[in-house]
């Protein structure tokens, strides 16, 4: 006798296998043109986020989500990683809104590298704690800086360290690496770091190397101020070779009229080291004007021995002043002349004018005008105020060739008074991808995301992959554009529809959401560190 199936079971059998319940996630970014951060062609599909992680990247599927972002016609990519930044006036501001870091968020940047040019504090753990307690909009990846270390141990003096002082410098770098720094940064162009010989730098860099760090440098000479661009690049390579660590050259360039056109020789020098098995990389900003200061651009390094008060004393000595002025005149020629320096400090009488224009206005020689500006001191009397400049010193041929190298990633070197702080990534996209077609869109994205994360060995960042942190940008391929200019450098970029940082919506339609989801991305404690 045949058994009859209950009616419900019969209907279920006729309907076929049960349809699986749709997965539930927090956010779906739906229907965009998705670049996953690798140097690969995009797909059209979805990115799904649960908590602070990406859980799915692929063709559109049936998913239940608390929030859906319509990305049709938009580009979806990993949040951009800025390889070299100076964001202190934002991330360390007493104003919580400023700490959201709008200049970078509006560009689609989710992670910034800090402590570069030798300015990173050795107190990495305490600094990270303060940043997280205050709330920041972007992730930060810290370096420990030679300038901070040398200044703490030796001060501003032009001399070699004693054996005891060298041991103290090394101990500070070891401490910072054990607290999570990514490596050791230098700015050997700037005093007091410029006073250090190569062997001092190597000895200290080894402390980072044995703890898995990299060497990141504003090299000693990007022009022909001292040892010259090519010899300076060879010094960088030597430091990495002797310290046995990867080296990364910040804002690679050929600066000034005497070295313009040397990019092929510069690149060949680096390629030779890479072919010999050395790990050498670089970053670059897409601007022909660097950001500097009147003193850094013009004053000879020896005149800064002892710091700003000693510089002013030298200005007051007629014989020394005459020597300084002679060298300043040569440095101004090297930079391209009086019209090549645009004075950019906010709120000063000379803001938006060239050094030449101010010299004419005051009836002074350009060097005397520069010294007049340098005599303006801040409230402490220790450092010059209002001396920022945009220095027009590069040419397209060099910048284009450097940008095409696969080992060069995107950076802003973003600092107050220069539009690169607000507009680097959209400028690179609009000018070098869309208008001049120097690089492709997929290359721009790869070398602003995945390639950068790989160079710095950032954990689960830089790619749109399941299990990776949900740093995701959605931007309009037509309207993503810079708005900041050299004269008006503080105008946010436009065209970012949404930016997620660690799974939280930090920017929507160009405006901050009020969320502060950024984190201090500290490296795991190396094995050769003392137990906490």
PDB file of N, CA and C in Angstrom, residues 181-251:
ATOM      1  N   UNK A 181      55.729  51.433  14.344  1.00  0.00           N
ATOM      2  CA  UNK A 181      56.106  52.243  13.187  1.00  0.00           C
ATOM      3  C   UNK A 181      56.383  51.352  11.984  1.00  0.00           C
ATOM      4  N   UNK A 182      56.120  51.891  10.790  1.00  0.00           N
ATOM      5  CA  UNK A 182      56.350  51.150   9.553  1.00  0.00           C
ATOM      6  C   UNK A 182      57.814  51.178   9.125  1.00  0.00           C
ATOM      7  N   UNK A 183      58.543  52.138   9.645  1.00  0.00           N
ATOM      8  CA  UNK A 183      59.936  52.237   9.277  1.00  0.00           C
ATOM      9  C   UNK A 183      60.524  53.551   9.740  1.00  0.00           C
ATOM     10  N   UNK A 184      61.657  53.888   9.165  1.00  0.00           N
ATOM     11  CA  UNK A 184      62.472  55.033   9.548  1.00  0.00           C
ATOM     12  C   UNK A 184      62.476  56.023   8.392  1.00  0.00           C
ATOM     13  N   UNK A 185      62.032  57.242   8.651  1.00  0.00           N
ATOM     14  CA  UNK A 185      62.000  58.258   7.599  1.00  0.00           C
ATOM     15  C   UNK A 185      63.063  59.322   7.852  1.00  0.00           C
ATOM     16  N   UNK A 186      63.581  59.868   6.752  1.00  0.00           N
ATOM     17  CA  UNK A 186      64.538  60.962   6.860  1.00  0.00           C
ATOM     18  C   UNK A 186      64.171  62.083   5.890  1.00  0.00           C
ATOM     19  N   UNK A 187      64.667  63.261   6.217  1.00  0.00           N
ATOM     20  CA  UNK A 187      64.596  64.410   5.314  1.00  0.00           C
ATOM     21  C   UNK A 187      65.979  65.022   5.268  1.00  0.00           C
ATOM     22  N   UNK A 188      66.899  64.358   4.577  1.00  0.00           N
ATOM     23  CA  UNK A 188      68.307  64.744   4.645  1.00  0.00           C
ATOM     24  C   UNK A 188      68.592  66.078   3.950  1.00  0.00           C
ATOM     25  N   UNK A 189      67.603  66.646   3.299  1.00  0.00           N
ATOM     26  CA  UNK A 189      67.751  67.981   2.732  1.00  0.00           C
ATOM     27  C   UNK A 189      67.632  69.060   3.808  1.00  0.00           C
ATOM     28  N   UNK A 190      66.912  68.720   4.894  1.00  0.00           N
ATOM     29  CA  UNK A 190      66.565  69.714   5.908  1.00  0.00           C
ATOM     30  C   UNK A 190      67.494  69.629   7.120  1.00  0.00           C
ATOM     31  N   UNK A 191      67.929  70.794   7.629  1.00  0.00           N
ATOM     32  CA  UNK A 191      68.653  70.776   8.907  1.00  0.00           C
ATOM     33  C   UNK A 191      67.681  70.470  10.043  1.00  0.00           C
ATOM     34  N   UNK A 192      68.104  69.751  11.111  1.00  0.00           N
ATOM     35  CA  UNK A 192      69.470  69.289  11.361  1.00  0.00           C
ATOM     36  C   UNK A 192      69.816  67.954  10.708  1.00  0.00           C
ATOM     37  N   UNK A 193      68.867  67.359   9.975  1.00  0.00           N
ATOM     38  CA  UNK A 193      69.155  66.059   9.368  1.00  0.00           C
ATOM     39  C   UNK A 193      70.260  66.156   8.320  1.00  0.00           C
ATOM     40  N   UNK A 194      70.319  67.295   7.634  1.00  0.00           N
ATOM     41  CA  UNK A 194      71.335  67.478   6.598  1.00  0.00           C
ATOM     42  C   UNK A 194      72.748  67.468   7.168  1.00  0.00           C
ATOM     43  N   UNK A 195      72.883  67.672   8.486  1.00  0.00           N
ATOM     44  CA  UNK A 195      74.204  67.682   9.110  1.00  0.00           C
ATOM     45  C   UNK A 195      74.749  66.263   9.317  1.00  0.00           C
ATOM     46  N   UNK A 196      73.897  65.257   9.153  1.00  0.00           N
ATOM     47  CA  UNK A 196      74.312  63.879   9.412  1.00  0.00           C
ATOM     48  C   UNK A 196      75.046  63.299   8.215  1.00  0.00           C
ATOM     49  N   UNK A 197      76.099  62.549   8.491  1.00  0.00           N
ATOM     50  CA  UNK A 197      76.803  61.807   7.457  1.00  0.00           C
ATOM     51  C   UNK A 197      76.074  60.492   7.190  1.00  0.00           C
ATOM     52  N   UNK A 198      76.427  59.889   6.071  1.00  0.00           N
ATOM     53  CA  UNK A 198      75.752  58.654   5.664  1.00  0.00           C
ATOM     54  C   UNK A 198      75.875  57.555   6.701  1.00  0.00           C
ATOM     55  N   UNK A 199      77.059  57.428   7.325  1.00  0.00           N
ATOM     56  CA  UNK A 199      77.244  56.325   8.273  1.00  0.00           C
ATOM     57  C   UNK A 199      76.348  56.450   9.492  1.00  0.00           C
ATOM     58  N   UNK A 200      76.046  57.681   9.916  1.00  0.00           N
ATOM     59  CA  UNK A 200      75.117  57.865  11.034  1.00  0.00           C
ATOM     60  C   UNK A 200      73.730  57.389  10.643  1.00  0.00           C
ATOM     61  N   UNK A 201      73.310  57.737   9.431  1.00  0.00           N
ATOM     62  CA  UNK A 201      71.975  57.343   8.962  1.00  0.00           C
ATOM     63  C   UNK A 201      71.881  55.818   8.874  1.00  0.00           C
ATOM     64  N   UNK A 202      72.920  55.185   8.324  1.00  0.00           N
ATOM     65  CA  UNK A 202      72.919  53.725   8.186  1.00  0.00           C
ATOM     66  C   UNK A 202      72.821  53.055   9.549  1.00  0.00           C
ATOM     67  N   UNK A 203      73.606  53.538  10.495  1.00  0.00           N
ATOM     68  CA  UNK A 203      73.626  52.915  11.824  1.00  0.00           C
ATOM     69  C   UNK A 203      72.256  52.955  12.483  1.00  0.00           C
ATOM     70  N   UNK A 204      71.550  54.071  12.324  1.00  0.00           N
ATOM     71  CA  UNK A 204      70.233  54.203  12.941  1.00  0.00           C
ATOM     72  C   UNK A 204      69.184  53.429  12.148  1.00  0.00           C
ATOM     73  N   UNK A 205      69.298  53.484  10.822  1.00  0.00           N
ATOM     74  CA  UNK A 205      68.338  52.775   9.975  1.00  0.00           C
ATOM     75  C   UNK A 205      68.339  51.277  10.249  1.00  0.00           C
ATOM     76  N   UNK A 206      69.494  50.730  10.621  1.00  0.00           N
ATOM     77  CA  UNK A 206      69.566  49.286  10.902  1.00  0.00           C
ATOM     78  C   UNK A 206      68.609  48.885  12.026  1.00  0.00           C
ATOM     79  N   UNK A 207      68.372  49.793  12.958  1.00  0.00           N
ATOM     80  CA  UNK A 207      67.460  49.477  14.056  1.00  0.00           C
ATOM     81  C   UNK A 207      66.039  49.238  13.537  1.00  0.00           C
ATOM     82  N   UNK A 208      65.676  49.980  12.488  1.00  0.00           N
ATOM     83  CA  UNK A 208      64.380  49.735  11.852  1.00  0.00           C
ATOM     84  C   UNK A 208      64.432  48.480  10.996  1.00  0.00           C
ATOM     85  N   UNK A 209      65.554  48.283  10.309  1.00  0.00           N
ATOM     86  CA  UNK A 209      65.679  47.144   9.402  1.00  0.00           C
ATOM     87  C   UNK A 209      65.541  45.814  10.127  1.00  0.00           C
ATOM     88  N   UNK A 210      66.195  45.673  11.268  1.00  0.00           N
ATOM     89  CA  UNK A 210      66.160  44.384  11.961  1.00  0.00           C
ATOM     90  C   UNK A 210      64.802  44.120  12.599  1.00  0.00           C
ATOM     91  N   UNK A 211      63.959  45.125  12.582  1.00  0.00           N
ATOM     92  CA  UNK A 211      62.592  44.961  13.092  1.00  0.00           C
ATOM     93  C   UNK A 211      61.564  45.026  11.963  1.00  0.00           C
ATOM     94  N   UNK A 212      62.035  44.776  10.740  1.00  0.00           N
ATOM     95  CA  UNK A 212      61.126  44.633   9.603  1.00  0.00           C
ATOM     96  C   UNK A 212      60.678  45.923   8.968  1.00  0.00           C
ATOM     97  N   UNK A 213      61.341  47.050   9.254  1.00  0.00           N
ATOM     98  CA  UNK A 213      60.916  48.336   8.725  1.00  0.00           C
ATOM     99  C   UNK A 213      61.548  48.689   7.399  1.00  0.00           C
ATOM    100  N   UNK A 214      61.031  49.730   6.784  1.00  0.00           N
ATOM    101  CA  UNK A 214      61.582  50.229   5.530  1.00  0.00           C
ATOM    102  C   UNK A 214      62.182  51.615   5.747  1.00  0.00           C
ATOM    103  N   UNK A 215      63.019  52.033   4.818  1.00  0.00           N
ATOM    104  CA  UNK A 215      63.658  53.341   4.851  1.00  0.00           C
ATOM    105  C   UNK A 215      62.951  54.240   3.851  1.00  0.00           C
ATOM    106  N   UNK A 216      62.363  55.326   4.349  1.00  0.00           N
ATOM    107  CA  UNK A 216      61.606  56.268   3.520  1.00  0.00           C
ATOM    108  C   UNK A 216      62.310  57.619   3.604  1.00  0.00           C
ATOM    109  N   UNK A 217      62.629  58.226   2.455  1.00  0.00           N
ATOM    110  CA  UNK A 217      63.461  59.418   2.529  1.00  0.00           C
ATOM    111  C   UNK A 217      63.093  60.521   1.555  1.00  0.00           C
ATOM    112  N   UNK A 218      63.101  61.753   2.078  1.00  0.00           N
ATOM    113  CA  UNK A 218      63.287  62.943   1.241  1.00  0.00           C
ATOM    114  C   UNK A 218      64.800  63.042   1.092  1.00  0.00           C
ATOM    115  N   UNK A 219      65.297  62.647  -0.056  1.00  0.00           N
ATOM    116  CA  UNK A 219      66.729  62.463  -0.205  1.00  0.00           C
ATOM    117  C   UNK A 219      67.506  63.772  -0.035  1.00  0.00           C
ATOM    118  N   UNK A 220      68.798  63.623   0.155  1.00  0.00           N
ATOM    119  CA  UNK A 220      69.664  64.752   0.505  1.00  0.00           C
ATOM    120  C   UNK A 220      69.638  65.859  -0.538  1.00  0.00           C
ATOM    121  N   UNK A 221      69.496  65.489  -1.802  1.00  0.00           N
ATOM    122  CA  UNK A 221      69.536  66.502  -2.862  1.00  0.00           C
ATOM    123  C   UNK A 221      68.676  66.052  -4.033  1.00  0.00           C
ATOM    124  N   UNK A 222      67.638  66.822  -4.328  1.00  0.00           N
ATOM    125  CA  UNK A 222      66.796  66.555  -5.500  1.00  0.00           C
ATOM    126  C   UNK A 222      67.215  67.429  -6.676  1.00  0.00           C
ATOM    127  N   UNK A 223      68.269  68.206  -6.475  1.00  0.00           N
ATOM    128  CA  UNK A 223      68.732  69.165  -7.476  1.00  0.00           C
ATOM    129  C   UNK A 223      70.255  69.099  -7.548  1.00  0.00           C
ATOM    130  N   UNK A 224      70.911  70.230  -7.331  1.00  0.00           N
ATOM    131  CA  UNK A 224      72.375  70.255  -7.228  1.00  0.00           C
ATOM    132  C   UNK A 224      72.788  71.223  -6.125  1.00  0.00           C
ATOM    133  N   UNK A 225      72.052  71.162  -5.026  1.00  0.00           N
ATOM    134  CA  UNK A 225      72.373  71.983  -3.858  1.00  0.00           C
ATOM    135  C   UNK A 225      73.679  71.535  -3.198  1.00  0.00           C
ATOM    136  N   UNK A 226      73.898  70.227  -3.139  1.00  0.00           N
ATOM    137  CA  UNK A 226      75.058  69.706  -2.409  1.00  0.00           C
ATOM    138  C   UNK A 226      75.749  68.618  -3.227  1.00  0.00           C
ATOM    139  N   UNK A 227      75.323  67.359  -3.051  1.00  0.00           N
ATOM    140  CA  UNK A 227      75.989  66.261  -3.747  1.00  0.00           C
ATOM    141  C   UNK A 227      75.374  65.955  -5.103  1.00  0.00           C
ATOM    142  N   UNK A 228      74.242  66.597  -5.438  1.00  0.00           N
ATOM    143  CA  UNK A 228      73.615  66.390  -6.730  1.00  0.00           C
ATOM    144  C   UNK A 228      72.575  65.286  -6.719  1.00  0.00           C
ATOM    145  N   UNK A 229      71.648  65.371  -7.642  1.00  0.00           N
ATOM    146  CA  UNK A 229      70.512  64.451  -7.705  1.00  0.00           C
ATOM    147  C   UNK A 229      70.941  62.993  -7.850  1.00  0.00           C
ATOM    148  N   UNK A 230      71.823  62.702  -8.776  1.00  0.00           N
ATOM    149  CA  UNK A 230      72.190  61.306  -9.031  1.00  0.00           C
ATOM    150  C   UNK A 230      73.011  60.739  -7.884  1.00  0.00           C
ATOM    151  N   UNK A 231      73.980  61.499  -7.386  1.00  0.00           N
ATOM    152  CA  UNK A 231      74.762  61.009  -6.244  1.00  0.00           C
ATOM    153  C   UNK A 231      73.895  60.850  -5.006  1.00  0.00           C
ATOM    154  N   UNK A 232      72.915  61.734  -4.835  1.00  0.00           N
ATOM    155  CA  UNK A 232      72.002  61.615  -3.705  1.00  0.00           C
ATOM    156  C   UNK A 232      71.183  60.336  -3.814  1.00  0.00           C
ATOM    157  N   UNK A 233      70.735  60.024  -5.023  1.00  0.00           N
ATOM    158  CA  UNK A 233      69.970  58.789  -5.232  1.00  0.00           C
ATOM    159  C   UNK A 233      70.840  57.568  -4.952  1.00  0.00           C
ATOM    160  N   UNK A 234      72.109  57.648  -5.332  1.00  0.00           N
ATOM    161  CA  UNK A 234      73.035  56.552  -5.024  1.00  0.00           C
ATOM    162  C   UNK A 234      73.237  56.414  -3.519  1.00  0.00           C
ATOM    163  N   UNK A 235      73.209  57.539  -2.799  1.00  0.00           N
ATOM    164  CA  UNK A 235      73.318  57.473  -1.339  1.00  0.00           C
ATOM    165  C   UNK A 235      72.114  56.746  -0.743  1.00  0.00           C
ATOM    166  N   UNK A 236      70.922  57.044  -1.262  1.00  0.00           N
ATOM    167  CA  UNK A 236      69.719  56.342  -0.787  1.00  0.00           C
ATOM    168  C   UNK A 236      69.881  54.839  -0.968  1.00  0.00           C
ATOM    169  N   UNK A 237      70.322  54.451  -2.147  1.00  0.00           N
ATOM    170  CA  UNK A 237      70.503  53.032  -2.456  1.00  0.00           C
ATOM    171  C   UNK A 237      71.563  52.420  -1.547  1.00  0.00           C
ATOM    172  N   UNK A 238      72.645  53.163  -1.301  1.00  0.00           N
ATOM    173  CA  UNK A 238      73.703  52.689  -0.400  1.00  0.00           C
ATOM    174  C   UNK A 238      73.167  52.463   1.012  1.00  0.00           C
ATOM    175  N   UNK A 239      72.370  53.389   1.506  1.00  0.00           N
ATOM    176  CA  UNK A 239      71.805  53.252   2.849  1.00  0.00           C
ATOM    177  C   UNK A 239      70.958  51.988   2.938  1.00  0.00           C
ATOM    178  N   UNK A 240      70.118  51.763   1.939  1.00  0.00           N
ATOM    179  CA  UNK A 240      69.298  50.556   1.943  1.00  0.00           C
ATOM    180  C   UNK A 240      70.119  49.287   1.860  1.00  0.00           C
ATOM    181  N   UNK A 241      71.159  49.323   1.027  1.00  0.00           N
ATOM    182  CA  UNK A 241      72.006  48.132   0.868  1.00  0.00           C
ATOM    183  C   UNK A 241      72.763  47.821   2.151  1.00  0.00           C
ATOM    184  N   UNK A 242      73.350  48.848   2.771  1.00  0.00           N
ATOM    185  CA  UNK A 242      74.153  48.609   3.970  1.00  0.00           C
ATOM    186  C   UNK A 242      73.293  48.315   5.193  1.00  0.00           C
ATOM    187  N   UNK A 243      72.120  48.935   5.255  1.00  0.00           N
ATOM    188  CA  UNK A 243      71.220  48.655   6.382  1.00  0.00           C
ATOM    189  C   UNK A 243      70.397  47.403   6.151  1.00  0.00           C
ATOM    190  N   UNK A 244      70.387  46.904   4.909  1.00  0.00           N
ATOM    191  CA  UNK A 244      69.663  45.685   4.534  1.00  0.00           C
ATOM    192  C   UNK A 244      68.164  45.855   4.745  1.00  0.00           C
ATOM    193  N   UNK A 245      67.606  46.837   4.024  1.00  0.00           N
ATOM    194  CA  UNK A 245      66.180  47.114   4.144  1.00  0.00           C
ATOM    195  C   UNK A 245      65.650  47.708   2.843  1.00  0.00           C
ATOM    196  N   UNK A 246      64.338  47.600   2.592  1.00  0.00           N
ATOM    197  CA  UNK A 246      63.749  48.248   1.426  1.00  0.00           C
ATOM    198  C   UNK A 246      63.879  49.762   1.551  1.00  0.00           C
ATOM    199  N   UNK A 247      64.068  50.442   0.422  1.00  0.00           N
ATOM    200  CA  UNK A 247      64.132  51.902   0.435  1.00  0.00           C
ATOM    201  C   UNK A 247      63.035  52.476  -0.451  1.00  0.00           C
ATOM    202  N   UNK A 248      62.515  53.603  -0.009  1.00  0.00           N
ATOM    203  CA  UNK A 248      61.427  54.273  -0.722  1.00  0.00           C
ATOM    204  C   UNK A 248      61.767  55.759  -0.808  1.00  0.00           C
ATOM    205  N   UNK A 249      61.827  56.276  -2.028  1.00  0.00           N
ATOM    206  CA  UNK A 249      62.198  57.675  -2.240  1.00  0.00           C
ATOM    207  C   UNK A 249      60.929  58.508  -2.339  1.00  0.00           C
ATOM    208  N   UNK A 250      60.815  59.478  -1.452  1.00  0.00           N
ATOM    209  CA  UNK A 250      59.624  60.328  -1.419  1.00  0.00           C
ATOM    210  C   UNK A 250      59.636  61.333  -2.558  1.00  0.00           C
ATOM    211  N   UNK A 251      58.449  61.648  -3.053  1.00  0.00           N
ATOM    212  CA  UNK A 251      58.209  62.677  -4.081  1.00  0.00           C
ATOM    213  C   UNK A 251      59.373  62.801  -5.069  1.00  0.00           C
TER     214      UNK A 251
END
